[in-house]
Coordinates of C-alpha atoms and ligand atoms in Angstrom, one line a residue:
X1 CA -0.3 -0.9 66.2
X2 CA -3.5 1.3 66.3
X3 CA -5.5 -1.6 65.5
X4 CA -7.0 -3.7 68.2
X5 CA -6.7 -7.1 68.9
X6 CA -8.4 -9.2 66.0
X7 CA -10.6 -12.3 66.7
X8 CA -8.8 -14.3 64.3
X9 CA -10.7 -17.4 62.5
X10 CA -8.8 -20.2 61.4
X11 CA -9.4 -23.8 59.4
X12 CA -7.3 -26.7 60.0
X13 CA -7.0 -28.9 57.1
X14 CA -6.6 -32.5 58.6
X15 CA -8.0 -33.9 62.3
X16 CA -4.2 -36.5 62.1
X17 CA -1.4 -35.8 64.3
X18 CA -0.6 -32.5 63.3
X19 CA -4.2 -31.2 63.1
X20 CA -5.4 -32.6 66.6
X21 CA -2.0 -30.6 67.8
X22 CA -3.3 -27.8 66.1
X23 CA -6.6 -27.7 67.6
X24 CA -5.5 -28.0 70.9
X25 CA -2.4 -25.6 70.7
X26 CA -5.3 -23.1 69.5
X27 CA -7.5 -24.0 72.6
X28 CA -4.7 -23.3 75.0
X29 CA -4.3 -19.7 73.5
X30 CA -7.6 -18.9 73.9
X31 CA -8.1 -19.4 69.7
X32 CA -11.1 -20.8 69.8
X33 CA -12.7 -20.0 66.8
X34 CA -11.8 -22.7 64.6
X35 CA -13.2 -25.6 62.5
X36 CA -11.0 -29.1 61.9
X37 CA -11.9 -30.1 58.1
X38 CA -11.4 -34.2 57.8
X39 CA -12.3 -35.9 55.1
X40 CA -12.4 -39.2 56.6
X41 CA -15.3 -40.2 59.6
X42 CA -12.3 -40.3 62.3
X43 CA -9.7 -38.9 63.3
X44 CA -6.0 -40.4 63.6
X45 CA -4.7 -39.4 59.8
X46 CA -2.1 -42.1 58.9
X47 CA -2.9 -44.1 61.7
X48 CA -6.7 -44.5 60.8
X49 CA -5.7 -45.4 57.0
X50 CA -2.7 -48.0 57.6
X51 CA -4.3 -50.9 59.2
X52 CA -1.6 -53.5 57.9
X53 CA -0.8 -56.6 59.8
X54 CA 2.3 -55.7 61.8
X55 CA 1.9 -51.6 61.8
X56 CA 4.3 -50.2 64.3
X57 CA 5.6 -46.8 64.5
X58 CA 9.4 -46.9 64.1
X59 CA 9.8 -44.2 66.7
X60 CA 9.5 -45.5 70.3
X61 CA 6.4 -44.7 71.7
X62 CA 7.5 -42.8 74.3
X63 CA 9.3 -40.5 71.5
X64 CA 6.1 -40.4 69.0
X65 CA 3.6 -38.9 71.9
X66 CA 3.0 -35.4 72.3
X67 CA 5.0 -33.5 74.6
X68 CA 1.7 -32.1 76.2
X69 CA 0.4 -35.4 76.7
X70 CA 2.8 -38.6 77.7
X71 CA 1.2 -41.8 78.6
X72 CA 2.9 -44.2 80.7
X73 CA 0.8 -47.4 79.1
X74 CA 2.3 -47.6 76.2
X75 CA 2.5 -51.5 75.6
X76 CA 5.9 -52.0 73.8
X77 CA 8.9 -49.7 73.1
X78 CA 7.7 -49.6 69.8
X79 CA 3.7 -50.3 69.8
X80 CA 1.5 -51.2 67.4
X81 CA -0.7 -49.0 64.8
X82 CA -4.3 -49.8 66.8
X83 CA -2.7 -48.4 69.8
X84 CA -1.2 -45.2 68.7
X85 CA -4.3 -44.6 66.6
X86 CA -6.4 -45.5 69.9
X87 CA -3.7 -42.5 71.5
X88 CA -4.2 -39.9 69.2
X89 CA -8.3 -40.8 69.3
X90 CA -8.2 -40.5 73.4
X91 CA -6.0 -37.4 73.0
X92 CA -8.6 -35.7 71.0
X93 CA -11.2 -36.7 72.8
X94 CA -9.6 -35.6 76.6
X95 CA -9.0 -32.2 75.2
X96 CA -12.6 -32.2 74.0
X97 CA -12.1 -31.2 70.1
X98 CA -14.6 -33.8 68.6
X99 CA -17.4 -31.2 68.2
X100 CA -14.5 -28.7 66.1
X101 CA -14.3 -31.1 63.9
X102 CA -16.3 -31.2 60.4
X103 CA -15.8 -34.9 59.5
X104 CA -16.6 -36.6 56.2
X105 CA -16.3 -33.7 54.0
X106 CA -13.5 -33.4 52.2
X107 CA -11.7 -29.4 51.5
X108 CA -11.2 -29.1 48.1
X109 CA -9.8 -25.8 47.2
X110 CA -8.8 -22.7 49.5
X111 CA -8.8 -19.4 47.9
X112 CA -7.5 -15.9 49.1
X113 CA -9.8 -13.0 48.5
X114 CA -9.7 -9.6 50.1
X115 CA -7.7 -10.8 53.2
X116 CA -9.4 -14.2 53.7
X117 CA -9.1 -17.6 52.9
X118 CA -12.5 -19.0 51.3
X119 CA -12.7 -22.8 51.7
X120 CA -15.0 -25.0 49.8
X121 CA -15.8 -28.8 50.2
X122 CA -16.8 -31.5 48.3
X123 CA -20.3 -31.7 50.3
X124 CA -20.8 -27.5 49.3
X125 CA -20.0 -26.4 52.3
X126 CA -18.5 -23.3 52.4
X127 CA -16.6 -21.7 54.9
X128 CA -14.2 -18.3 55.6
X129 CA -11.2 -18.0 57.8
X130 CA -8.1 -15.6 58.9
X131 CA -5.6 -18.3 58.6
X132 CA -5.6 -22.0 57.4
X133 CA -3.0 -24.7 58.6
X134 CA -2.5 -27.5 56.5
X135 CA -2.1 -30.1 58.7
X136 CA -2.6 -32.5 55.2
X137 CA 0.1 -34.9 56.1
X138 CA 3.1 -36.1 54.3
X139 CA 3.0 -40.1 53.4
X140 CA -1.2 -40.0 52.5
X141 CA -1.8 -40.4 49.0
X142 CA -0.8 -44.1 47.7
X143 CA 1.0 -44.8 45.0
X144 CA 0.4 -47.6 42.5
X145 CA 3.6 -48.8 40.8
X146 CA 3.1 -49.2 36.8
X147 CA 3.2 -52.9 36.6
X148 CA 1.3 -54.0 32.9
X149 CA -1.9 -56.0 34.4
X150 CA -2.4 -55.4 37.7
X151 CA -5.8 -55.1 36.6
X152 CA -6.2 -58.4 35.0
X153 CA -5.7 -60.0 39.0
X154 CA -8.2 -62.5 40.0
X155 CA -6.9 -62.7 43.3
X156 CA -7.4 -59.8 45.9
X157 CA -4.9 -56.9 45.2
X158 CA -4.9 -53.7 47.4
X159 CA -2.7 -50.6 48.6
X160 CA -0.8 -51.5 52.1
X161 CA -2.8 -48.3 53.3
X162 CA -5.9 -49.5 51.7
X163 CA -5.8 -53.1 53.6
X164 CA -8.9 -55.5 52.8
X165 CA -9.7 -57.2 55.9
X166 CA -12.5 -59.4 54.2
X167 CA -9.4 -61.4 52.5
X168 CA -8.6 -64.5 53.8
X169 CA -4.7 -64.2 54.7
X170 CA -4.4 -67.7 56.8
X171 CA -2.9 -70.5 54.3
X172 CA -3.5 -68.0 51.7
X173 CA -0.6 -67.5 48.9
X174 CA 0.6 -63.7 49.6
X175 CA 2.6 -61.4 47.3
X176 CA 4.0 -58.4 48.6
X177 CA 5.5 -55.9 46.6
X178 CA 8.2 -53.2 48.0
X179 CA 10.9 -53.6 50.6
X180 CA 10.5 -50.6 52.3
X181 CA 9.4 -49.7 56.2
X182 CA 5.8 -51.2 55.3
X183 CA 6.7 -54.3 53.4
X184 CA 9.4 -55.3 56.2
X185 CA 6.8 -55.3 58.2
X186 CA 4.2 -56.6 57.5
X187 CA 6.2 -59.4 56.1
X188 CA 7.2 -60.1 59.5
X189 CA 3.6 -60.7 60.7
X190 CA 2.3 -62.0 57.7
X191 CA 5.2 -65.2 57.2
X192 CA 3.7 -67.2 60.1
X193 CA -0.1 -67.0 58.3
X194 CA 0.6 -67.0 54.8
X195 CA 0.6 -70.7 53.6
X196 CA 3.5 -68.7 51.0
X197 CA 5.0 -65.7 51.1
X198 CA 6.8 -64.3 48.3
X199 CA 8.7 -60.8 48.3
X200 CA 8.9 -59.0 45.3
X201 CA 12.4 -56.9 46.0
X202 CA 13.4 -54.5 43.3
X203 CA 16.0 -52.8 45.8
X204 CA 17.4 -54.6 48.5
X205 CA 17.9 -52.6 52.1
X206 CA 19.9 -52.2 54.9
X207 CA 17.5 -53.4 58.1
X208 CA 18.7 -51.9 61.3
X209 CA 18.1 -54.5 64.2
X210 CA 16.0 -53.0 67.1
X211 CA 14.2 -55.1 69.5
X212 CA 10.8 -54.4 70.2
X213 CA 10.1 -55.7 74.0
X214 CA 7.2 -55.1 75.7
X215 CA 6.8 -52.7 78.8
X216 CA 6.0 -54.9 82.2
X217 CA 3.5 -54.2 84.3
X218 CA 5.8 -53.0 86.6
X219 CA 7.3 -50.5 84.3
X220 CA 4.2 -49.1 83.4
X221 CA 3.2 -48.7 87.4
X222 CA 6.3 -46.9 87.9
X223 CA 5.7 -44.5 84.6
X224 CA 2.1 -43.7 86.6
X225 CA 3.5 -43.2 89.6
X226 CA 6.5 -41.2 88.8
X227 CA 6.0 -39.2 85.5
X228 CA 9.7 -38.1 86.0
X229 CA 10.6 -41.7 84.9
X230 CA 8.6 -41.0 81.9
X231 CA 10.6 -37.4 81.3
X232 CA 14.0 -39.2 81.7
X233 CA 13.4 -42.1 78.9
X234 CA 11.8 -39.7 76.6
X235 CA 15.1 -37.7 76.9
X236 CA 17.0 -40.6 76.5
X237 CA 15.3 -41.3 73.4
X238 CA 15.8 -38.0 71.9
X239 CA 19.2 -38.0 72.8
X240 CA 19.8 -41.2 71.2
X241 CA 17.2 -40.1 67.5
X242 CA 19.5 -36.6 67.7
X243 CA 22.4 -38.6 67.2
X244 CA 20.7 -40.7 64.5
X245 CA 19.9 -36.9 62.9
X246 CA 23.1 -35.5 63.2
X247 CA 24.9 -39.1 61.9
X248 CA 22.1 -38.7 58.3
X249 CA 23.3 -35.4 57.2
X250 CA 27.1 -35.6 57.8
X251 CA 27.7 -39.2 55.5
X252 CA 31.3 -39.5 57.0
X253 CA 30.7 -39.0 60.2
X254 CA 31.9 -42.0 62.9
X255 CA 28.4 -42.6 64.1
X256 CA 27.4 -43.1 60.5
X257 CA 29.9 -45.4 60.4
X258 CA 28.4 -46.8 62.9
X259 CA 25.3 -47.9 62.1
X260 CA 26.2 -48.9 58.3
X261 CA 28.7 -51.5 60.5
X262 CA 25.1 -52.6 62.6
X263 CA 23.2 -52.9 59.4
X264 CA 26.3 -55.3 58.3
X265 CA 26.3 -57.4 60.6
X266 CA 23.1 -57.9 61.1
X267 CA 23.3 -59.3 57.3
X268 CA 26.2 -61.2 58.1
X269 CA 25.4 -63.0 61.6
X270 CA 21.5 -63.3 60.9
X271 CA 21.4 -65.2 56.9
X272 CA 22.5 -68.4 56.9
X273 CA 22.8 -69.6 53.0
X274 CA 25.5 -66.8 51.3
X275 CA 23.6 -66.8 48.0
X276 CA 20.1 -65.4 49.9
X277 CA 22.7 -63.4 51.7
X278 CA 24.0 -61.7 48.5
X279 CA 20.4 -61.0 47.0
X280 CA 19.7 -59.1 50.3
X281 CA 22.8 -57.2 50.2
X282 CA 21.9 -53.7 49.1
X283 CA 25.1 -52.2 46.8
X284 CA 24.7 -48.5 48.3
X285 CA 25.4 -47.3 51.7
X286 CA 23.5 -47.5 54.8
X287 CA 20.6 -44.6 55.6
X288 CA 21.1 -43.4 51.7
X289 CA 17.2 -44.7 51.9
X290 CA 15.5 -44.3 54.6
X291 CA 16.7 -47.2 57.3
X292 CA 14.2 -49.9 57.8
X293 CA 14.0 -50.7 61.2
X294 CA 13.3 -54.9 62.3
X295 CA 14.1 -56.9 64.9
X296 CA 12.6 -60.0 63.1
X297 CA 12.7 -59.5 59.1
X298 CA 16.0 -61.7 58.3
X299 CA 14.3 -64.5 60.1
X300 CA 10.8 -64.5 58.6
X301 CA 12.6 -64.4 55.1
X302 CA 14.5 -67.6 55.9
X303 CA 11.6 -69.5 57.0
X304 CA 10.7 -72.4 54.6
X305 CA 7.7 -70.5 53.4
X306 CA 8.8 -67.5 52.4
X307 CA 10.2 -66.4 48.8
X308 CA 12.5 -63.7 47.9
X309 CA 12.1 -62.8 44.2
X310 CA 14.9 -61.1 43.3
X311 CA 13.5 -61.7 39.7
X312 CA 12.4 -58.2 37.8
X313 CA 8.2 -58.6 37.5
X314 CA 7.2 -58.7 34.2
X315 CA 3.6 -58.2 34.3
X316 CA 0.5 -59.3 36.6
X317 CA -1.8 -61.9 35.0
X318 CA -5.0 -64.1 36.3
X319 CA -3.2 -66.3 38.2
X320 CA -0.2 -64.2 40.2
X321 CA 2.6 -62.3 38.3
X322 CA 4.9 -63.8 36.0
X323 CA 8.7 -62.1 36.3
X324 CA 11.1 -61.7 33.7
X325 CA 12.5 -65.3 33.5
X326 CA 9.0 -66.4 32.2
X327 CA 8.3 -67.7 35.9
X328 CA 5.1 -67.6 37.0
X329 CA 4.3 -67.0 40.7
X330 CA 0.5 -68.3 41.6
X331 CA -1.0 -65.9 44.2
X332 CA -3.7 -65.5 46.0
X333 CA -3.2 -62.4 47.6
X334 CA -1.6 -59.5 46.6
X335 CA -0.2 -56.0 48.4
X336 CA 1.2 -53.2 46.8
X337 CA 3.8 -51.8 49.4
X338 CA 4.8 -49.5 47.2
X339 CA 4.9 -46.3 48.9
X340 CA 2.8 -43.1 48.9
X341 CA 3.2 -39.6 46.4
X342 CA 5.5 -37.5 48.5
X343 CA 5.3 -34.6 46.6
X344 CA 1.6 -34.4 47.5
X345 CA 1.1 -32.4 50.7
X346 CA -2.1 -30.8 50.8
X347 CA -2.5 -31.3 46.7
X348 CA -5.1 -32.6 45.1
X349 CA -7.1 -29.4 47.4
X350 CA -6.4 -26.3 45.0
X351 CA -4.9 -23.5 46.7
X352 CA -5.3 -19.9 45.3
X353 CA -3.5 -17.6 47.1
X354 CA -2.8 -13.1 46.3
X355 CA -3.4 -11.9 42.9
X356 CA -5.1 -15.3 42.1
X357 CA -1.7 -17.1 41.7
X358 CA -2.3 -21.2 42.3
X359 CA -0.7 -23.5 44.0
X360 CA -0.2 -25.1 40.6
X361 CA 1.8 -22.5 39.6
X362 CA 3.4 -22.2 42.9
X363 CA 5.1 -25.5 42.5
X364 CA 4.9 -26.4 39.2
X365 CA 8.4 -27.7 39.2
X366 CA 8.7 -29.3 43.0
X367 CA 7.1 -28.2 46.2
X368 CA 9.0 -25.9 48.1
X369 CA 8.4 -23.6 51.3
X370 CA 10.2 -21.4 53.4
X371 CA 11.1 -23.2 56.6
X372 CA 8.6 -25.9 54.7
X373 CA 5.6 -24.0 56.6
X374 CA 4.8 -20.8 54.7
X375 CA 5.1 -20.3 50.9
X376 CA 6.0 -16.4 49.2
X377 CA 2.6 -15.0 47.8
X378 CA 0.1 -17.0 50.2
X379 CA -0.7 -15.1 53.1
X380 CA -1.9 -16.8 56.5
X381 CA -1.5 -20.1 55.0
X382 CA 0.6 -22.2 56.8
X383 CA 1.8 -25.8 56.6
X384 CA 2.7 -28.3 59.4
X385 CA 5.4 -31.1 57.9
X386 CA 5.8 -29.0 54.8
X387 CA 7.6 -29.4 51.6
X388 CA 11.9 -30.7 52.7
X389 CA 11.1 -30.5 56.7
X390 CA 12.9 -32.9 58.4
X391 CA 11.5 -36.3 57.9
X392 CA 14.4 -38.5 58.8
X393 CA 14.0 -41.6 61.3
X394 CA 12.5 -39.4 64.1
X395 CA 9.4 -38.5 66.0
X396 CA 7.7 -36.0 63.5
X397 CA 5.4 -34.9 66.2
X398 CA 8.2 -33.1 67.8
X399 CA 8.7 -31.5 64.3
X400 CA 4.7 -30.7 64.3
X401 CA 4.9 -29.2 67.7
X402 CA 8.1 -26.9 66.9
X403 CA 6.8 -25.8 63.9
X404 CA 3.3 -24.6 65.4
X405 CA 4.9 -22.6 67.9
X406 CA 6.7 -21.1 65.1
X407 CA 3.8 -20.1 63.1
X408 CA 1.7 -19.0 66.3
X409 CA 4.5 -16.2 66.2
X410 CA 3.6 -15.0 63.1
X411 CA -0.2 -15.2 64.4
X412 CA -0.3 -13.3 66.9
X413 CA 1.2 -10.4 64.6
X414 CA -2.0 -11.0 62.8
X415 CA -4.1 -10.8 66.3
X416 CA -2.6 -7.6 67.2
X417 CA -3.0 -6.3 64.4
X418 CA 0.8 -5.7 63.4
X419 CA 0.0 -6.8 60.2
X420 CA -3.4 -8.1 58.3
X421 CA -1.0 -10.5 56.1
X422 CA 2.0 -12.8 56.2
X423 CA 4.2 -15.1 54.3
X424 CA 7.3 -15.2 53.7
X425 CA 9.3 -13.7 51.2
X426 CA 10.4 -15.3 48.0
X427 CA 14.5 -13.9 48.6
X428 CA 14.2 -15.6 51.9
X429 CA 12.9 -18.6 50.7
X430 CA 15.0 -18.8 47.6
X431 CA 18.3 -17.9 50.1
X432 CA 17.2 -21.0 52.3
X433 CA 16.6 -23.5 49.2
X434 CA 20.0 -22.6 47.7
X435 CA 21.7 -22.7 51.6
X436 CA 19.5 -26.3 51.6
X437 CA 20.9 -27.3 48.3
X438 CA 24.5 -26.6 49.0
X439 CA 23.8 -28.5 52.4
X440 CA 22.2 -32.1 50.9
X441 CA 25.6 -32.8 49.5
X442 CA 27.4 -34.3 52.1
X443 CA 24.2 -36.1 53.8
X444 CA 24.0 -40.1 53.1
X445 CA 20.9 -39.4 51.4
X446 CA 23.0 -38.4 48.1
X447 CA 25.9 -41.5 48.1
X448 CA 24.0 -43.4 45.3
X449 CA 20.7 -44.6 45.8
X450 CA 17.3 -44.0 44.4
X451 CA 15.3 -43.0 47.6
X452 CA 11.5 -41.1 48.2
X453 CA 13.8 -39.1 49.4
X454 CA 15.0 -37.5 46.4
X455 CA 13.0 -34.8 44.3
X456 CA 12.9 -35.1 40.6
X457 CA 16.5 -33.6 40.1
X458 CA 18.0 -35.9 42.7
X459 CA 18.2 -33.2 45.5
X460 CA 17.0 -34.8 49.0
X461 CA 13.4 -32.6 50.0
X462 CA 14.6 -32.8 53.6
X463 CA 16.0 -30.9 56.4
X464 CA 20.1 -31.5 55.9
X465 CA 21.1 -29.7 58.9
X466 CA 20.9 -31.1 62.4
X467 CA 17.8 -31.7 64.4
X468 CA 18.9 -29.3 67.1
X469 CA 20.0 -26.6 64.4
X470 CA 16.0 -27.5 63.2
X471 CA 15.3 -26.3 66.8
X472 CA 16.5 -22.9 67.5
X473 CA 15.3 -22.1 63.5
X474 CA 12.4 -22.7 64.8
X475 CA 12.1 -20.7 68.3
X476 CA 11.7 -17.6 66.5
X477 CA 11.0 -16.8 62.9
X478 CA 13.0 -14.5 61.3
X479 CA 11.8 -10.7 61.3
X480 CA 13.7 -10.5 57.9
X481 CA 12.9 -13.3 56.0
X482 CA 8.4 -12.8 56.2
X483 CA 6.8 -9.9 53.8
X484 CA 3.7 -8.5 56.5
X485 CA 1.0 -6.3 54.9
Ligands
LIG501 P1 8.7 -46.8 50.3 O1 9.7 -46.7 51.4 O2 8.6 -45.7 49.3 O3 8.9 -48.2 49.6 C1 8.3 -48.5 48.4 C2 8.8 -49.8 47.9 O4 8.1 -50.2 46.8 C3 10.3 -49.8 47.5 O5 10.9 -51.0 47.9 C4 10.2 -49.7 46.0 O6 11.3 -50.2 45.3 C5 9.0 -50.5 45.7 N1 8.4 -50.3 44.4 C6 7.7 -49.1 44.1 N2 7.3 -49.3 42.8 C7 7.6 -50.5 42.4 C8 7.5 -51.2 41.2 N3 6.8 -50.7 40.1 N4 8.0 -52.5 41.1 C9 8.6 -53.0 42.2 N5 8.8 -52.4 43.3 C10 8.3 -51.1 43.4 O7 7.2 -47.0 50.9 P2 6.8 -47.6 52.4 O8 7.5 -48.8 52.7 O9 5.3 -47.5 52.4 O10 7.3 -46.5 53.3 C11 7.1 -45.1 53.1 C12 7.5 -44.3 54.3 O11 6.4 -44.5 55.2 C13 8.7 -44.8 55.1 O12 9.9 -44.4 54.5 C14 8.4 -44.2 56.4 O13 8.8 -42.9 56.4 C15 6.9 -44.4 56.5 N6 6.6 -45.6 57.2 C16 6.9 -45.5 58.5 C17 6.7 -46.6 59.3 C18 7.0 -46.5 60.7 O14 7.1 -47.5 61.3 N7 7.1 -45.3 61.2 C19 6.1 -47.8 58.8 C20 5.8 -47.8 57.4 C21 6.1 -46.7 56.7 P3 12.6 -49.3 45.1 O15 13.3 -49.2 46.4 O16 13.4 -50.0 44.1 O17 12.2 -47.9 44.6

């Protein structure tokens, strides 16, 4: 306490949701020296790299916006990819953080010595600071499924998030392979161009029917002139997404019930010919997997251009890829909708924390955090959508927002000098992983179901507690559970 205040320096790892939130959270605190490290030319993170015909954020709009900064234009209750990339772009650019932000230069390893976090880049830049937030991300880094010859394509095959535009998609003969949140999608937009469209589906899912009408001008007016409007249906909505949490982790609970019986009879009322219906029939329970979300998906897959291949693939060759009854499907185009490395997080950047112990090391077995923002040994580190945070079917800007305010607690420790390092402990974070563990087992997420979900021993890497439990953990750390030097 003899200490005064410090002049803290920080470096935020990411200019996407989270590290835009971080920048300006900083600002409004009077933080203000900082630098935003993004690899990329713009900001917008997830938005920026998903350019996919028929991108739309799951999460109403009005749900996915900051809290700090509603918008009563949102186009559509749940509105395209341009437009929430164009948000978090105007965002940025209203609270003035372009010039804090070091684009095109990606951080490649962080390293703790004598009290401070040395960050280099892949450009040579190098560059000391008090505290770094990770702000990194969760669904970034794609992954390509091991199918024998995807390289022996002549046809155009990309990454959903690494979407050629120069390829001719009208009349063209798409592939997609995946059925998750992505590949529902963009099936959905791309049925009516393709000249065919075949779905490669080695799981079926459950697809939750939500509309997806547009806002009227009049709406909008009345959202401008009377932002209470815009307060209410934002409550509404988090009403309604807590109940989605809270149904998630308890697997027998009535509103659980509930929405498997809305996933079923969307199946049943919306496919027409019983034997398509049986091939889209999933044989686990509803929300095991992360619930796709569609208004329009049963449709496009019953339209007379459109294929499901039910069909195991054997191998990609010249000409398309040939499945395990010798058939060979000619293609044209083909996307890989096969999801992203959620084990990631901020990795491949190496992170060195005290007594030169490595990230590596940290998590050799699985990622894992205390609270999923601060991790035993690496001091004034934090992370924002961490390792088992809640990533359910809800907004996770909300979870971004709570979790800041959370770790600007345990910075302002720092500022006044209470301490010169923090992180949490390794009993506390070892108690919460084994009170986590324990948890998991009566979610949906564990009823038999091979989900991104699930870390390599079949344990869910999630929050399994409810949303508003996630809440008050989060209004004030724990005095007990952080070591402070
Ligand atoms: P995903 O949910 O992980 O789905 C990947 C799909 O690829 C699965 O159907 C998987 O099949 C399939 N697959 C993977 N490897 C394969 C292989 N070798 N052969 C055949 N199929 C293979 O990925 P995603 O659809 O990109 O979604 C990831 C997450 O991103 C979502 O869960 C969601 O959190 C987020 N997302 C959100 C939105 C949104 O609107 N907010 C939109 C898109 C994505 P199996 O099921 O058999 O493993």
């Amino acid at each position: 306490m003899t200490e005064q205040p410090r002049v803290l320096r920080f470096a935020i790892i990411g200019a996407g949701m989270a590290g835009i939130l971080s920048a300006i959270k900083l600002e409004e605190r009077g933080f203000t020296d900082f630098t935003v490290f993004e690899k990329a030319d713009r900001v917008g993170g997830t938005w920026r790299e998903n350019t996919y015909p028929g991108l739309s954020c799951d999460v109403p709009s009005h749900l996915y916006s900051y809290s700090f900064a509603p918008t009563p234009d949102w186009s559509h209750r749940f509105s395209p990819g341009k437009e929430i990339q164009a948000y978090f772009e105007r965002v940025a650019e209203e609270h003035g953080i372009a010039d804090d932000i070091r684009f095109g230069d990606e951080v490649t390893s962080c390293r703790f010595v004598d009290g401070r976090w040395h960050i280099e880049t892949a450009g040579g830049h190098h560059d000391v600071a008090d505290v770094v937030i990770a702000a990194t991300g969760v669904l970034h880094q794609p992954r390509y499924p091991d199918i024998d010859g995807l390289e022996d394509f002549e046809g155009a095959v990309f990454h959903s998030s690494r979407w050629n535009h120069d390829v001719k998609l009208d009349g063209a003969r798409i592939g997609i392979v995946g059925t998750g949140s992505t590949a529902v999608q963009m099936f959905s937009a791309l049925v009516d161009r393709a000249g065919r469209l075949s779905l490669f589906q080695r799981t079926a899912q459950w697809i939750m029917p939500q509309e997806n009408p547009p806002y009227t001008d009049e709406e909008r007016a009345a959202f401008r002139s009377n932002p209470e409007q815009l307060t209410e249906v934002r409550a509404n909505l988090t009403r309604m997404f807590d109940t989605f949490a809270n149904a998630i982790v308890d697997a027998d609970s009535p509103e659980m019930t509930m929405i498997a019986g809305m996933c079923r009879d969307n199946l049943e009322k919306n496919v027409h010919d019983p034997e398509l219906r049986e091939r889209l029939r999933p044989d686990y329970r509803a929300g095991c997997k992360r619930l796709v979300i569609s208004p329009d998906f049963y449709g496009a897959i019953q339209r007379p251009n459109a294929e499901l291949v039910t069909e195991g693939i054997d191998r990609v060759e010249g000409e398309g890829v040939r499945t395990r009854d010798g058939k060979l499907h000619e293609l044209e185009v083909l996307v890989l909708a096969t999801g992203f490395r959620t084990d990631a997080f901020m990795r491949p950047m190496s992170v060195t924390g005290r007594d030169g112990r490595t990230l590596a090391d940290e998590w050799a077995a699985r990622p894992s955090a205390y609270m999923s923002v601060s991790i035993p040994g690496f001091p004034n580190f934090f992370m924002l959508n961490g390792p088992n945070g809640p990533v359910g079917n809800f907004s996770l800007i909300e979870v971004a927002e709570l979790q800041f305010d959370y770790i600007l607690q345990l910075v302002e420790r720092l500022r006044v000098g209470e301490c010169r390092e923090v992180s949490a402990s390794r009993a506390a974070m070892e108690q919460h992983e084994a009170a986590r563990e324990e948890a998991v087992k009566k979610t949906v997420w564990v009823t038999g179901c091979r989900s991104w979900y699930l870390d390599d021993r079949g344990i869910p890497a999630t929050w399994p507690w409810s949303f508003d439990r996630f809440r008050t953990e989060m209004q004030t750390p724990h005095e007990a559970a952080f070591e402070y030097r």
